[in-house]
Coordinates of C-alpha atoms in Angstrom, one line a residue:
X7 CA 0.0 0.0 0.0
X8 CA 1.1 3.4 -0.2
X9 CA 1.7 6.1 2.4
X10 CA -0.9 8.2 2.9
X11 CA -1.7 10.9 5.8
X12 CA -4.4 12.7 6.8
X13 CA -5.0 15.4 9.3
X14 CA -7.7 17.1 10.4
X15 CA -8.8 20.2 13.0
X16 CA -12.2 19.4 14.4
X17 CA -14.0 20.9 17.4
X18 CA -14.6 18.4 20.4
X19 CA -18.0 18.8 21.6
X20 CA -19.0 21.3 18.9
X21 CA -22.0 18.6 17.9
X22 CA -23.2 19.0 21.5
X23 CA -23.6 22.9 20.8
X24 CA -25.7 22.3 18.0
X25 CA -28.0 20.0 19.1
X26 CA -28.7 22.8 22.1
X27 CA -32.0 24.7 22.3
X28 CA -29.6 27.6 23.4
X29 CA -28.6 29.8 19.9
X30 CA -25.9 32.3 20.3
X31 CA -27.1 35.4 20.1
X32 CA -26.0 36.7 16.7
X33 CA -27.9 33.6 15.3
X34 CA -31.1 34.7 17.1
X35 CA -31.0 38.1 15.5
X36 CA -30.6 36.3 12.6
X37 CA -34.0 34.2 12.7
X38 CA -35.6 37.6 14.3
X39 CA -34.5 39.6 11.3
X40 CA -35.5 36.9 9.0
X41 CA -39.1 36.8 10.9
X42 CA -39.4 40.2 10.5
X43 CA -38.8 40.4 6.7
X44 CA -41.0 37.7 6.3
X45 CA -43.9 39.4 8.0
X46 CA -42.8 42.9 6.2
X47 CA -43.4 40.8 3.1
X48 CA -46.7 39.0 4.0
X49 CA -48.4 42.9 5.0
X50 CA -47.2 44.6 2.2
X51 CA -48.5 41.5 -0.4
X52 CA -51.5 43.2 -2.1
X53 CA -54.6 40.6 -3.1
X54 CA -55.0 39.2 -6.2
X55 CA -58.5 39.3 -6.9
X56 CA -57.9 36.8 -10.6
X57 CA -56.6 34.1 -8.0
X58 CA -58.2 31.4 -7.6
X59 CA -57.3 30.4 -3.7
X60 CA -58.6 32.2 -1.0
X61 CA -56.7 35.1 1.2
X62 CA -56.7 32.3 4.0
X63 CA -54.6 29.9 1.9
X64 CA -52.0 32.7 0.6
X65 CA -51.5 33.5 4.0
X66 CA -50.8 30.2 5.5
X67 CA -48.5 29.7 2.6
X68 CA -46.6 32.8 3.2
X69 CA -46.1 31.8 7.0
X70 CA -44.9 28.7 6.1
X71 CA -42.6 30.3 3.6
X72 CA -41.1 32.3 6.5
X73 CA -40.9 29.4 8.7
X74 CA -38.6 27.7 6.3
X75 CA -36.7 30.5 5.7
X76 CA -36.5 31.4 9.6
X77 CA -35.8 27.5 10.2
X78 CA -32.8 27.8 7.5
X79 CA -31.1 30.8 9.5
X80 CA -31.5 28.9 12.6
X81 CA -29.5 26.0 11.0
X82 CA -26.9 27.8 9.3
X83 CA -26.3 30.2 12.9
X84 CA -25.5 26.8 14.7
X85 CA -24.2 24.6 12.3
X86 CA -20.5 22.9 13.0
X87 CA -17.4 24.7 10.7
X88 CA -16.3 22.4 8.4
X89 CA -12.7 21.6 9.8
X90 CA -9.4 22.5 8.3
X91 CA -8.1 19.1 6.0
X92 CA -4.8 18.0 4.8
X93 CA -4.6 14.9 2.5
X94 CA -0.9 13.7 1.8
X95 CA -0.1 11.2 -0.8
X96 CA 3.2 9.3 -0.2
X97 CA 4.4 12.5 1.9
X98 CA 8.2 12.1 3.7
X99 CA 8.4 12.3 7.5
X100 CA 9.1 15.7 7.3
X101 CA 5.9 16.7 5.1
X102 CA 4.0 14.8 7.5
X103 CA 5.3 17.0 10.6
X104 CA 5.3 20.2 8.6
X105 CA 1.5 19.5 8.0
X106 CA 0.8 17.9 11.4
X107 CA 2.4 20.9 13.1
X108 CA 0.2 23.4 10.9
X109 CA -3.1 21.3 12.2
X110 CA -2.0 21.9 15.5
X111 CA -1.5 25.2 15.3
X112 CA -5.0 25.6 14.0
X113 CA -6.4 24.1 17.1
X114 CA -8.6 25.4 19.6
X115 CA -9.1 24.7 23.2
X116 CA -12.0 22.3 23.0
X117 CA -10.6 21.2 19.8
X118 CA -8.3 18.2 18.2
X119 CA -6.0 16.9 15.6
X120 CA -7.8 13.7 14.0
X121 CA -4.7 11.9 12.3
X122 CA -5.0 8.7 9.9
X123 CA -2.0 7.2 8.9
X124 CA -1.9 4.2 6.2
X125 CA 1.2 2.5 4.6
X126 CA 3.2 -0.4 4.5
X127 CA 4.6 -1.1 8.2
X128 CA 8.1 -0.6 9.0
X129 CA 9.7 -2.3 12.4
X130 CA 13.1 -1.4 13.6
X131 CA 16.0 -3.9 13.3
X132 CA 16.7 -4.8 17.5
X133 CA 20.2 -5.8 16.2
X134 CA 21.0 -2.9 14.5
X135 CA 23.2 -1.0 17.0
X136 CA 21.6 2.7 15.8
X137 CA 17.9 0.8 15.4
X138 CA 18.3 -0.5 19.2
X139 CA 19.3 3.0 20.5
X140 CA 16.9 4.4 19.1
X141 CA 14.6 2.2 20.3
X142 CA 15.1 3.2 23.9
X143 CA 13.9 6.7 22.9
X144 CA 10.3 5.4 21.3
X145 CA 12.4 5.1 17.5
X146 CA 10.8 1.7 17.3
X147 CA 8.8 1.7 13.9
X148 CA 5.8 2.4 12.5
X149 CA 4.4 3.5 9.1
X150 CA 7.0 4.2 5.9
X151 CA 7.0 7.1 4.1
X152 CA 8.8 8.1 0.7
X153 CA 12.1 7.6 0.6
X154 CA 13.5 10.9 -0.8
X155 CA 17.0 10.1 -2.6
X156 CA 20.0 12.0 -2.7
X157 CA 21.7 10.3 -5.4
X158 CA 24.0 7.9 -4.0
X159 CA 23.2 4.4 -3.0
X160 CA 22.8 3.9 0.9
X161 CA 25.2 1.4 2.5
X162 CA 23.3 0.8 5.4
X163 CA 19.5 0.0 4.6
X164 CA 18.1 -0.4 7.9
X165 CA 19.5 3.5 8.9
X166 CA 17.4 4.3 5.9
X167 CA 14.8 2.4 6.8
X168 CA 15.0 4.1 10.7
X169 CA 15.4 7.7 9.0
X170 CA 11.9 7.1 6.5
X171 CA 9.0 5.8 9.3
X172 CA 7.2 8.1 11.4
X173 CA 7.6 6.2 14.4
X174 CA 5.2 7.0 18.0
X175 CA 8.0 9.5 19.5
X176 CA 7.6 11.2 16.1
X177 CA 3.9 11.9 17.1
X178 CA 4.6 12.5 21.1
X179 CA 5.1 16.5 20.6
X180 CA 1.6 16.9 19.4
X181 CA 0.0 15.0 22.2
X182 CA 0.3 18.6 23.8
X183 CA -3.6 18.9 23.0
X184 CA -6.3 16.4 22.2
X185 CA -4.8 13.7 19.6
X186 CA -7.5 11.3 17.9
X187 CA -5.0 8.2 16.1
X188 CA -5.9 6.1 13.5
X189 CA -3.6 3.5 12.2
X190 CA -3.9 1.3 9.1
X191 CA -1.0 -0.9 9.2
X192 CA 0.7 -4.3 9.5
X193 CA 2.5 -2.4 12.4
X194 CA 0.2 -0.9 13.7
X195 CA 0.6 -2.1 17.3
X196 CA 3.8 0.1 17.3
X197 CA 1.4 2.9 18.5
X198 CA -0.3 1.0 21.0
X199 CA 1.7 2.2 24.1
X200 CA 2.4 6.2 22.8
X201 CA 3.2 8.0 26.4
X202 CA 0.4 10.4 27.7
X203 CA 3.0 13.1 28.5
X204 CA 0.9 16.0 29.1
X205 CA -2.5 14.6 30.2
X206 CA -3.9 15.5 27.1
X207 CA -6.9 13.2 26.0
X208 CA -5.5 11.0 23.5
X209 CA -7.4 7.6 21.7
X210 CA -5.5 5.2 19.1
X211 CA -7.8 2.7 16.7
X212 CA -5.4 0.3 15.3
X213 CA -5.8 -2.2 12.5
X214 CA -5.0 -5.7 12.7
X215 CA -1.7 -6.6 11.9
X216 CA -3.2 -9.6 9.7
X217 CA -5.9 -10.7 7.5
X218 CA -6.6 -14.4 7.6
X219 CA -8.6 -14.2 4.2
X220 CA -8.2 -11.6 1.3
X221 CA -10.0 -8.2 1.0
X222 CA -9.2 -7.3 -2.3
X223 CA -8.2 -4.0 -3.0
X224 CA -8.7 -1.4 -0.2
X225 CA -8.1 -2.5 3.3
X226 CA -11.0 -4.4 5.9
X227 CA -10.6 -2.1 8.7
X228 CA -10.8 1.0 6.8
X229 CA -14.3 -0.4 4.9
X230 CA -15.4 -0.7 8.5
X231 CA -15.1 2.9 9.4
X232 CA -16.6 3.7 6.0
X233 CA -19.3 1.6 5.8
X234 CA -19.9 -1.7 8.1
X235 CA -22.6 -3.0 5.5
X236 CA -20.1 -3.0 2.8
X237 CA -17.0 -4.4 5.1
X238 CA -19.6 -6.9 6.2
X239 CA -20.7 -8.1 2.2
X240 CA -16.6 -8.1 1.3
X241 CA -15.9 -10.2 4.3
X242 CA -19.0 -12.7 3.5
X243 CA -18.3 -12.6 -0.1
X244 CA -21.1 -11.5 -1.0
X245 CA -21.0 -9.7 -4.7
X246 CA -24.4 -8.4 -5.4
X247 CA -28.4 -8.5 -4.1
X248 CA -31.1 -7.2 -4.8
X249 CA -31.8 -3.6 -3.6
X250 CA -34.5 -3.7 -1.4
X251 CA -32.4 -6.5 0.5
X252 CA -29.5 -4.0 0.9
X253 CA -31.6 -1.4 2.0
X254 CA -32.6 -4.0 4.7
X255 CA -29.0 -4.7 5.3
X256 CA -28.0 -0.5 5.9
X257 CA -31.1 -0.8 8.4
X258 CA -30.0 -3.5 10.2
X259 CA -26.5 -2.0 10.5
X260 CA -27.7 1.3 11.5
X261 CA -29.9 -0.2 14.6
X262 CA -26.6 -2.3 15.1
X263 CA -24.6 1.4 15.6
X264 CA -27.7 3.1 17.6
X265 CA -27.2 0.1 20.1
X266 CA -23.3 -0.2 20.4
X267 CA -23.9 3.8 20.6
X268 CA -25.7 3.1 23.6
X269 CA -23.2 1.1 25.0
X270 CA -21.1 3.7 24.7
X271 CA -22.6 6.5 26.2
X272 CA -22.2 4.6 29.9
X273 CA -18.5 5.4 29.5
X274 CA -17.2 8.0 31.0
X275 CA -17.1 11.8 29.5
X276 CA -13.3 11.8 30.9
X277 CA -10.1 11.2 29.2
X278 CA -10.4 10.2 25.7
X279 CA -14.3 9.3 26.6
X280 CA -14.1 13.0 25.5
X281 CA -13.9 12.2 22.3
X282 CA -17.5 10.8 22.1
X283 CA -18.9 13.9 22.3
X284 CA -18.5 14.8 19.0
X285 CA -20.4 13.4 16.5
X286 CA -18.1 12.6 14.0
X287 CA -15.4 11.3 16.3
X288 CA -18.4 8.9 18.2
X289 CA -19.0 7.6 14.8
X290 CA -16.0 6.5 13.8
X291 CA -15.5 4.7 17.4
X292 CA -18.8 3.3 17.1
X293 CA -18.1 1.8 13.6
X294 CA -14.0 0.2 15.0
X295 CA -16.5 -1.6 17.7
X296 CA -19.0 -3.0 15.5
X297 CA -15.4 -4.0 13.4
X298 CA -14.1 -5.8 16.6
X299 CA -17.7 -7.8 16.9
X300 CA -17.6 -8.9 13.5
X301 CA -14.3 -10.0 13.1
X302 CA -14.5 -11.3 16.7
X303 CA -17.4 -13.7 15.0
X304 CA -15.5 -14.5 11.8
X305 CA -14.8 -18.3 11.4
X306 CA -11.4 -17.1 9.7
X307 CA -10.6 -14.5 12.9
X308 CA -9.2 -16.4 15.5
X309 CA -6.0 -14.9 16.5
X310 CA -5.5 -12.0 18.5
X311 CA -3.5 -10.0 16.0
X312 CA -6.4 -11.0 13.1
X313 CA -8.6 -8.0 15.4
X314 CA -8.2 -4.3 16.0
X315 CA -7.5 -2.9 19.2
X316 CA -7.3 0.1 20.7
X317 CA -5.1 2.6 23.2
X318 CA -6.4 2.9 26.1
X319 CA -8.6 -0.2 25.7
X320 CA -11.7 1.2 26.4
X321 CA -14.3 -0.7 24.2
X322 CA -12.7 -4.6 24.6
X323 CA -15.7 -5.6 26.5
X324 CA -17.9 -4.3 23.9
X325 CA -17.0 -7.1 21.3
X326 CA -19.2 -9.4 23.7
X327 CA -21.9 -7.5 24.0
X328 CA -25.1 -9.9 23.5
X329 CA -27.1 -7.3 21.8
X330 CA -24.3 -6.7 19.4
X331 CA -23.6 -10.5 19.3
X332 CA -27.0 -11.5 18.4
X333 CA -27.8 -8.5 15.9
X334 CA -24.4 -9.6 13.5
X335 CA -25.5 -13.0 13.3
X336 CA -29.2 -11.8 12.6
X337 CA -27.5 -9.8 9.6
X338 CA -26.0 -13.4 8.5
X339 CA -28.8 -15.5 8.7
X340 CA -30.6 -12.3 6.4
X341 CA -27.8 -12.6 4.2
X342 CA -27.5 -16.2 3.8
X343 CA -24.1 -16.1 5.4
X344 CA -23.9 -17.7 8.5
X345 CA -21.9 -20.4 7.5
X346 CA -18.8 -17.7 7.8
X347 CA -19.6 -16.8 11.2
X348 CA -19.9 -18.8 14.8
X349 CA -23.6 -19.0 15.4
X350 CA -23.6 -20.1 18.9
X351 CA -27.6 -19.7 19.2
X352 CA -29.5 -21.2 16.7
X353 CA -33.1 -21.5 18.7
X354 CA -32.8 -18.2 20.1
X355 CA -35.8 -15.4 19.3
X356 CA -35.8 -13.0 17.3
X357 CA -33.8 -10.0 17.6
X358 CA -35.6 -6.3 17.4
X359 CA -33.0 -5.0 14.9
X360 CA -34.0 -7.9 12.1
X361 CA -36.8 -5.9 10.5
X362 CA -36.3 -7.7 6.8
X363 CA -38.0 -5.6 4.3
X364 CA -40.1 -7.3 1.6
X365 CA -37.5 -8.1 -1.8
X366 CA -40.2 -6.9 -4.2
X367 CA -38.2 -4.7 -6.7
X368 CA -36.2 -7.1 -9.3
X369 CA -33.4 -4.4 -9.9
X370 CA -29.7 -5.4 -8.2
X371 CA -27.1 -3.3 -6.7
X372 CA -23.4 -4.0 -6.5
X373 CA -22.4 -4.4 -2.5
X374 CA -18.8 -3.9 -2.8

């Protein structure tokens, strides 16, 4: 795979301000002013004697009019700033810290950096004498970047191979405010242990190290924080269906994410539980948990390093959850797949989240 970064400046806890009754005051003038135009317009709207609704009807129609447009100022007075994004293709370690340390700058208080890191994995050499001193500084390996060449041939591959990888004590100086790490790697249990240095919340969702079976192209933990119903159909090999049955399937997984959603919100708002207060940031967690109960289920997924993890483990007792337990293998049985997954419970009763919709409509959609 190739390296890729991504950064991102979001506002913590901004979602929560939105969904408050509370509107700042500039966006209640707004709404006022638009009220008052609106009603400015309805007086001054002289009759129509050639139309053929009553004055009763125009009216209602021009309140309603003004109520959308009021509603629409509302919205746009509280709605969440679209945050700051950097996307690096195949950068070199010290693109990746010049854009890291421009996100960072462009963070707020009750903000954080979301980071994303995907590329081949990279561990350092213990028995290298410069890979194990640098080891006892937190140099241990991580995710490869581009190599940037200077025109002659390196003699000693594995300092090359040390100087190219963003390794955890890379990332340490930016743990001085709220960090959210995401890891798509074969090494990506490299990040596992970063140290909490300055009591800044910080949260890592790491990939598994290895796939028992093949995903094709694109990687299984990253279709999982995309889109659990299409992870699930790669996983089950499952090509096509028809498209009421899919829209069945998005149901099913959306009820499956209300209730580990609910699971979650028992956890405390502390520490990196902070980070579930945003709505984006919740999702994504949500999503790596429902990934951890599939996988967990997986005939093929039966080592520890086949299923993600996370730092600080916060969610591992999730995985076991019965009502997540029961509504992935509800979702197999209603896609004909259980014979890829352990169903432990065949007599059991029906789960609320299986709410199969009729397959009436002939035309097929392509699930992966």
């Amino acid at each position: 795979s190739t390296p890729t970064a991504a950064a991102e400046t979001g506002s913590a806890g901004a979602s929560e301000a939105a969904r408050s009754p509370e509107m700042p005051e500039s966006a209640t003038s707004s709404v006022a002013l638009a009220q008052e135009r609106a009603a400015n317009a309805e007086g001054a709207a002289p009759h129509n004697p050639d139309t053929a609704r009553p004055d009763s009807a125009a009216t209602g129609e021009s309140k309603d009019r003004a109520r959308e447009r009021a509603d629409g100022e509302q919205e746009r007075a509280v709605r969440r700033p679209n945050p700051h994004k950097y996307v690096l293709y195949q950068p070199s370690v010290s693109q990746v810290q010049v854009y890291l340390a421009n996100a960072f700058r462009e963070v707020g208080d009750q903000g954080c950096v979301l980071l994303y890191l995907s590329s081949d994995g990279q561990r350092a050499d213990a028995g290298d004498g410069a890979a194990a001193a640098a080891a006892q500084y937190g140099f241990i390996g991580g995710i490869s970047t581009a190599r940037r060449t200077t025109g002659e041939a390196s003699q000693d591959r594995s300092t090359e191979q040390l100087i190219n990888t963003v390794h955890p004590a890379d990332l340490v100086p930016f743990t001085r405010k709220p960090l959210f790490l995401i890891v798509e790697s074969e090494s990506s249990l490299a990040y596992k242990d970063m140290p909490n240095l300055f009591g800044q919340p910080q949260l890592s969702l790491l990939s598994p190290t290895q796939y028992p079976v093949a995903t094709g192209s694109g990687s299984m933990y990253t279709f999982f924080l995309h889109s659990p119903a299409v992870a699930f159909c790669v996983l089950a090999q499952i090509g096509t269906m028809p498209a009421a049955k899919w829209a069945g399937v998005e149901r099913m997984f959306g009820d499956l994410e209300d209730a580990a959603w609910e699971l979650l919100a028992a956890l405390p708002a502390t520490g990196a539980g902070r980070f579930l207060s945003d709505d984006f940031l919740r999702q994504i967690v949500v999503r790596h948990v429902l990934c951890c109960v599939v996988l967990g289920l997986h005939v093929e997924f039966t080592r520890p390093e086949h299923l993600p993890q996370a730092s600080p483990e916060l969610f591992a007792g999730l995985a076991q959850a019965p009502a997540l337990v029961r509504g992935v293998r509800d979702i197999a049985e209603f896609c004909a797949a259980a014979e890829c997954f352990r169903m432990a419970e065949p007599s059991r009763p029906p789960s609320p989240v299986q709410t199969p919709p009729s397959s009436q409509h002939p035309a097929d959609v392509t699930a992966t």
